[in-house]
Amino acid sequence: MVMEAPEPRKLCAILFTGIEGPGRDSWRDDALQQLLRDEHASLVRELLPRHGGREVKRLEDGFLLEFEGGLAAVDFGLELQRTLAARNGGVGAERRMVLRVGVHLGMVVHRDGDVFGEGVNLAARIEALARPGTLYVSETVARQVEGRLPRPPVRLGRGEMKNIRLPVAVYRIDPPERRNRVTLLTRMRSFLGRMGPAN
């Protein structure tokens, strides 16, 4: 009896994107729905080569992407969220588009141009949890990018995930501009508070 050789596995970063409301749950215009999906696709494909990523496949409301390492995936995700935030500032509410982004670094199997394995499943679960406008990442990604970002990832906790063997720790990474806006607003309020009421 001839035993089949196991499929080779490779360590890589898997990133999922998913469009979140208001464009998802409240869409009533099929043309607008398709327009936003196509705009999302154009933006992903424009930014992806800058970070050495590969488009594995386009999903209904997002993408499955592959990167050589966690830092490249996070850099891509941050640029994607920053670009979308700037875009949303110049359009009406019905045209705004916000994304969930989830990233995991793990072992996957490549087959016929697709990727399979627990690493893919875990990245998909993390994306489903993500707060729109940020990145949610696994602990393996958080460790790889530690010290390479303006601020460290924020640990959100550890929990069980469907079809994942072990509990998973999840971290949040905010785009720098998001943090800077909050910091500036806090400083302004503190400064105005120290000034007291005008005479």
C-alpha positions as a Markdown table, in Angstrom:
| # | Residue | x | y | z |
|---|---|---|---|---|
| 1 | Met | 0.0 | 0.0 | 0.0 |
| 2 | Val | 1.4 | 3.4 | -1.1 |
| 3 | Met | 1.1 | 6.1 | 1.6 |
| 4 | Glu | 0.4 | 9.6 | 0.3 |
| 5 | Ala | 2.9 | 12.2 | 1.4 |
| 6 | Pro | 1.4 | 14.8 | 3.7 |
| 7 | Glu | 0.7 | 18.2 | 2.1 |
| 8 | Pro | 3.5 | 20.7 | 2.9 |
| 9 | Arg | 2.6 | 23.4 | 5.3 |
| 10 | Lys | 4.0 | 26.9 | 5.4 |
| 11 | Leu | 4.1 | 29.6 | 8.1 |
| 12 | Cys | 2.4 | 32.8 | 6.8 |
| 13 | Ala | 0.1 | 35.6 | 7.9 |
| 14 | Ile | -3.5 | 35.4 | 6.9 |
| 15 | Leu | -5.6 | 38.5 | 6.8 |
| 16 | Phe | -9.4 | 38.7 | 6.3 |
| 17 | Thr | -11.3 | 41.9 | 5.6 |
| 18 | Gly | -15.1 | 42.3 | 5.9 |
| 19 | Ile | -17.4 | 45.3 | 5.1 |
| 20 | Glu | -19.3 | 46.4 | 8.2 |
| 21 | Gly | -22.4 | 48.6 | 8.4 |
| 22 | Pro | -23.9 | 51.0 | 7.7 |
| 23 | Gly | -23.2 | 49.8 | 4.2 |
| 24 | Arg | -23.9 | 46.1 | 5.0 |
| 25 | Asp | -27.0 | 45.8 | 7.1 |
| 26 | Ser | -28.9 | 48.8 | 5.7 |
| 27 | Trp | -28.2 | 48.4 | 2.0 |
| 28 | Arg | -31.3 | 48.5 | -0.1 |
| 29 | Asp | -29.8 | 49.6 | -3.4 |
| 30 | Asp | -28.1 | 46.6 | -5.2 |
| 31 | Ala | -26.2 | 49.0 | -7.4 |
| 32 | Leu | -24.8 | 50.9 | -4.4 |
| 33 | Gln | -23.9 | 47.6 | -2.7 |
| 34 | Gln | -22.0 | 46.5 | -5.7 |
| 35 | Leu | -20.3 | 49.9 | -6.1 |
| 36 | Leu | -19.0 | 49.8 | -2.5 |
| 37 | Arg | -17.8 | 46.2 | -2.9 |
| 38 | Asp | -15.9 | 47.1 | -6.1 |
| 39 | Glu | -14.4 | 50.2 | -4.5 |
| 40 | His | -13.2 | 48.0 | -1.6 |
| 41 | Ala | -11.7 | 45.6 | -4.1 |
| 42 | Ser | -9.9 | 48.4 | -6.0 |
| 43 | Leu | -8.4 | 49.8 | -2.8 |
| 44 | Val | -7.2 | 46.4 | -1.6 |
| 45 | Arg | -5.6 | 45.6 | -5.0 |
| 46 | Glu | -3.9 | 49.0 | -5.1 |
| 47 | Leu | -2.3 | 48.7 | -1.7 |
| 48 | Leu | -1.5 | 45.0 | -1.7 |
| 49 | Pro | 1.7 | 45.1 | -3.8 |
| 50 | Arg | 3.2 | 47.7 | -1.6 |
| 51 | His | 3.3 | 45.2 | 1.3 |
| 52 | Gly | 4.2 | 42.1 | -0.6 |
| 53 | Gly | 0.8 | 40.5 | -0.1 |
| 54 | Arg | -1.1 | 38.0 | -2.2 |
| 55 | Glu | -4.8 | 38.0 | -3.0 |
| 56 | Val | -6.0 | 34.4 | -2.3 |
| 57 | Lys | -9.6 | 35.1 | -3.1 |
| 58 | Arg | -12.3 | 37.7 | -3.1 |
| 59 | Leu | -15.3 | 37.0 | -0.8 |
| 60 | Glu | -18.8 | 38.4 | -0.9 |
| 61 | Asp | -18.0 | 41.4 | 1.4 |
| 62 | Gly | -14.3 | 41.1 | 1.8 |
| 63 | Phe | -11.0 | 39.4 | 1.0 |
| 64 | Leu | -8.7 | 36.6 | 2.1 |
| 65 | Leu | -5.1 | 37.8 | 1.8 |
| 66 | Glu | -1.7 | 36.2 | 2.5 |
| 67 | Phe | 1.5 | 37.8 | 3.6 |
| 68 | Glu | 5.0 | 36.5 | 4.4 |
| 69 | Gly | 4.9 | 37.8 | 7.9 |
| 70 | Gly | 2.8 | 39.5 | 10.6 |
| 71 | Leu | 4.4 | 42.9 | 10.3 |
| 72 | Ala | 3.7 | 43.1 | 6.5 |
| 73 | Ala | 0.0 | 42.1 | 7.1 |
| 74 | Val | -0.4 | 44.7 | 9.9 |
| 75 | Asp | 1.2 | 47.5 | 7.9 |
| 76 | Phe | -1.2 | 46.7 | 5.1 |
| 77 | Gly | -4.2 | 46.6 | 7.4 |
| 78 | Leu | -3.3 | 49.9 | 9.0 |
| 79 | Glu | -2.8 | 51.6 | 5.6 |
| 80 | Leu | -6.1 | 50.2 | 4.4 |
| 81 | Gln | -8.0 | 51.5 | 7.5 |
| 82 | Arg | -6.2 | 55.0 | 7.3 |
| 83 | Thr | -7.1 | 55.3 | 3.6 |
| 84 | Leu | -10.7 | 54.4 | 4.2 |
| 85 | Ala | -11.0 | 56.8 | 7.1 |
| 86 | Ala | -9.8 | 59.6 | 4.9 |
| 87 | Arg | -12.2 | 58.5 | 2.1 |
| 88 | Asn | -15.2 | 58.4 | 4.5 |
| 89 | Gly | -14.6 | 62.0 | 5.5 |
| 90 | Gly | -15.5 | 63.2 | 2.1 |
| 91 | Val | -18.7 | 61.2 | 1.3 |
| 92 | Gly | -22.2 | 61.1 | 2.6 |
| 93 | Ala | -23.4 | 58.6 | 5.2 |
| 94 | Glu | -24.9 | 56.2 | 2.7 |
| 95 | Arg | -21.5 | 55.9 | 0.9 |
| 96 | Arg | -19.4 | 55.4 | 4.0 |
| 97 | Met | -17.6 | 52.1 | 4.2 |
| 98 | Val | -15.9 | 50.7 | 7.3 |
| 99 | Leu | -14.0 | 47.4 | 7.6 |
| 100 | Arg | -13.3 | 44.7 | 10.1 |
| 101 | Val | -9.8 | 43.3 | 9.7 |
| 102 | Gly | -8.4 | 40.1 | 11.4 |
| 103 | Val | -4.9 | 38.8 | 11.2 |
| 104 | His | -3.3 | 35.5 | 12.3 |
| 105 | Leu | 0.2 | 34.1 | 11.8 |
| 106 | Gly | 0.1 | 30.3 | 11.5 |
| 107 | Met | 0.7 | 27.2 | 9.5 |
| 108 | Val | -1.4 | 26.8 | 6.3 |
| 109 | Val | -1.6 | 24.3 | 3.4 |
| 110 | His | -1.5 | 25.7 | -0.1 |
| 111 | Arg | -3.6 | 23.8 | -2.7 |
| 112 | Asp | -4.7 | 25.0 | -6.1 |
| 113 | Gly | -4.1 | 28.6 | -5.4 |
| 114 | Asp | -6.1 | 28.5 | -2.1 |
| 115 | Val | -5.0 | 28.2 | 1.5 |
| 116 | Phe | -6.4 | 25.9 | 4.1 |
| 117 | Gly | -6.0 | 24.9 | 7.8 |
| 118 | Glu | -6.6 | 26.1 | 11.3 |
| 119 | Gly | -4.5 | 29.2 | 10.7 |
| 120 | Val | -7.1 | 30.3 | 8.1 |
| 121 | Asn | -10.0 | 29.4 | 10.3 |
| 122 | Leu | -8.6 | 31.4 | 13.2 |
| 123 | Ala | -8.0 | 34.5 | 11.1 |
| 124 | Ala | -11.6 | 34.4 | 10.0 |
| 125 | Arg | -12.9 | 34.1 | 13.6 |
| 126 | Ile | -10.8 | 37.1 | 14.6 |
| 127 | Glu | -12.0 | 39.2 | 11.7 |
| 128 | Ala | -15.6 | 38.4 | 12.8 |
| 129 | Leu | -14.9 | 39.8 | 16.3 |
| 130 | Ala | -13.0 | 42.9 | 15.1 |
| 131 | Arg | -14.2 | 46.4 | 15.9 |
| 132 | Pro | -14.7 | 48.3 | 12.6 |
| 133 | Gly | -11.8 | 50.7 | 11.8 |
| 134 | Thr | -9.2 | 48.8 | 13.7 |
| 135 | Leu | -7.2 | 45.6 | 13.4 |
| 136 | Tyr | -7.7 | 42.5 | 15.6 |
| 137 | Val | -4.8 | 40.1 | 15.7 |
| 138 | Ser | -3.8 | 36.9 | 17.4 |
| 139 | Glu | -1.0 | 36.7 | 20.0 |
| 140 | Thr | 1.5 | 35.3 | 17.5 |
| 141 | Val | 1.0 | 38.5 | 15.4 |
| 142 | Ala | 1.1 | 40.8 | 18.4 |
| 143 | Arg | 4.5 | 39.3 | 19.4 |
| 144 | Gln | 5.9 | 39.6 | 16.0 |
| 145 | Val | 5.1 | 43.3 | 15.7 |
| 146 | Glu | 6.0 | 44.2 | 19.3 |
| 147 | Gly | 8.3 | 47.2 | 19.4 |
| 148 | Arg | 7.7 | 48.0 | 15.7 |
| 149 | Leu | 4.6 | 50.1 | 16.0 |
| 150 | Pro | 4.0 | 53.6 | 17.5 |
| 151 | Arg | 2.1 | 51.9 | 20.4 |
| 152 | Pro | 1.9 | 48.2 | 21.4 |
| 153 | Pro | -1.2 | 46.1 | 20.6 |
| 154 | Val | -3.9 | 46.2 | 23.3 |
| 155 | Arg | -4.6 | 42.7 | 24.8 |
| 156 | Leu | -8.4 | 42.2 | 24.8 |
| 157 | Gly | -8.5 | 38.7 | 26.5 |
| 158 | Arg | -8.4 | 35.0 | 25.8 |
| 159 | Gly | -11.3 | 32.8 | 24.9 |
| 160 | Glu | -12.6 | 29.7 | 23.1 |
| 161 | Met | -13.4 | 29.9 | 19.3 |
| 162 | Lys | -15.5 | 27.6 | 17.3 |
| 163 | Asn | -13.5 | 24.8 | 15.6 |
| 164 | Ile | -10.2 | 26.0 | 17.2 |
| 165 | Arg | -8.6 | 23.5 | 19.5 |
| 166 | Leu | -7.0 | 25.9 | 22.1 |
| 167 | Pro | -8.1 | 29.2 | 23.7 |
| 168 | Val | -7.0 | 32.2 | 21.7 |
| 169 | Ala | -5.7 | 35.5 | 22.9 |
| 170 | Val | -6.8 | 38.5 | 20.8 |
| 171 | Tyr | -5.3 | 42.0 | 20.6 |
| 172 | Arg | -6.4 | 45.3 | 19.0 |
| 173 | Ile | -4.2 | 47.6 | 16.9 |
| 174 | Asp | -5.5 | 51.1 | 16.2 |
| 175 | Pro | -4.3 | 53.1 | 13.2 |
| 176 | Pro | -1.9 | 55.8 | 14.6 |
| 177 | Glu | -4.1 | 58.7 | 13.4 |
| 178 | Arg | -7.0 | 57.3 | 15.4 |
| 179 | Arg | -4.9 | 57.4 | 18.6 |
| 180 | Asn | -3.5 | 60.8 | 17.8 |
| 181 | Arg | -6.9 | 62.3 | 17.4 |
| 182 | Val | -8.0 | 61.0 | 20.8 |
| 183 | Thr | -4.8 | 62.2 | 22.4 |
| 184 | Leu | -5.1 | 65.7 | 20.9 |
| 185 | Leu | -8.8 | 66.0 | 22.0 |
| 186 | Thr | -7.9 | 65.0 | 25.5 |
| 187 | Arg | -5.1 | 67.5 | 25.7 |
| 188 | Met | -7.3 | 70.3 | 24.4 |
| 189 | Arg | -9.9 | 69.6 | 27.0 |
| 190 | Ser | -7.3 | 69.5 | 29.7 |
| 191 | Phe | -5.8 | 72.8 | 28.5 |
| 192 | Leu | -9.2 | 74.5 | 28.3 |
| 193 | Gly | -10.1 | 73.2 | 31.8 |
| 194 | Arg | -7.0 | 74.7 | 33.3 |
| 195 | Met | -7.8 | 78.1 | 31.7 |
| 196 | Gly | -11.1 | 78.2 | 33.5 |
| 197 | Pro | -14.1 | 80.3 | 32.3 |
| 198 | Ala | -13.5 | 83.4 | 30.3 |
| 199 | Asn | -13.9 | 86.7 | 32.2 |
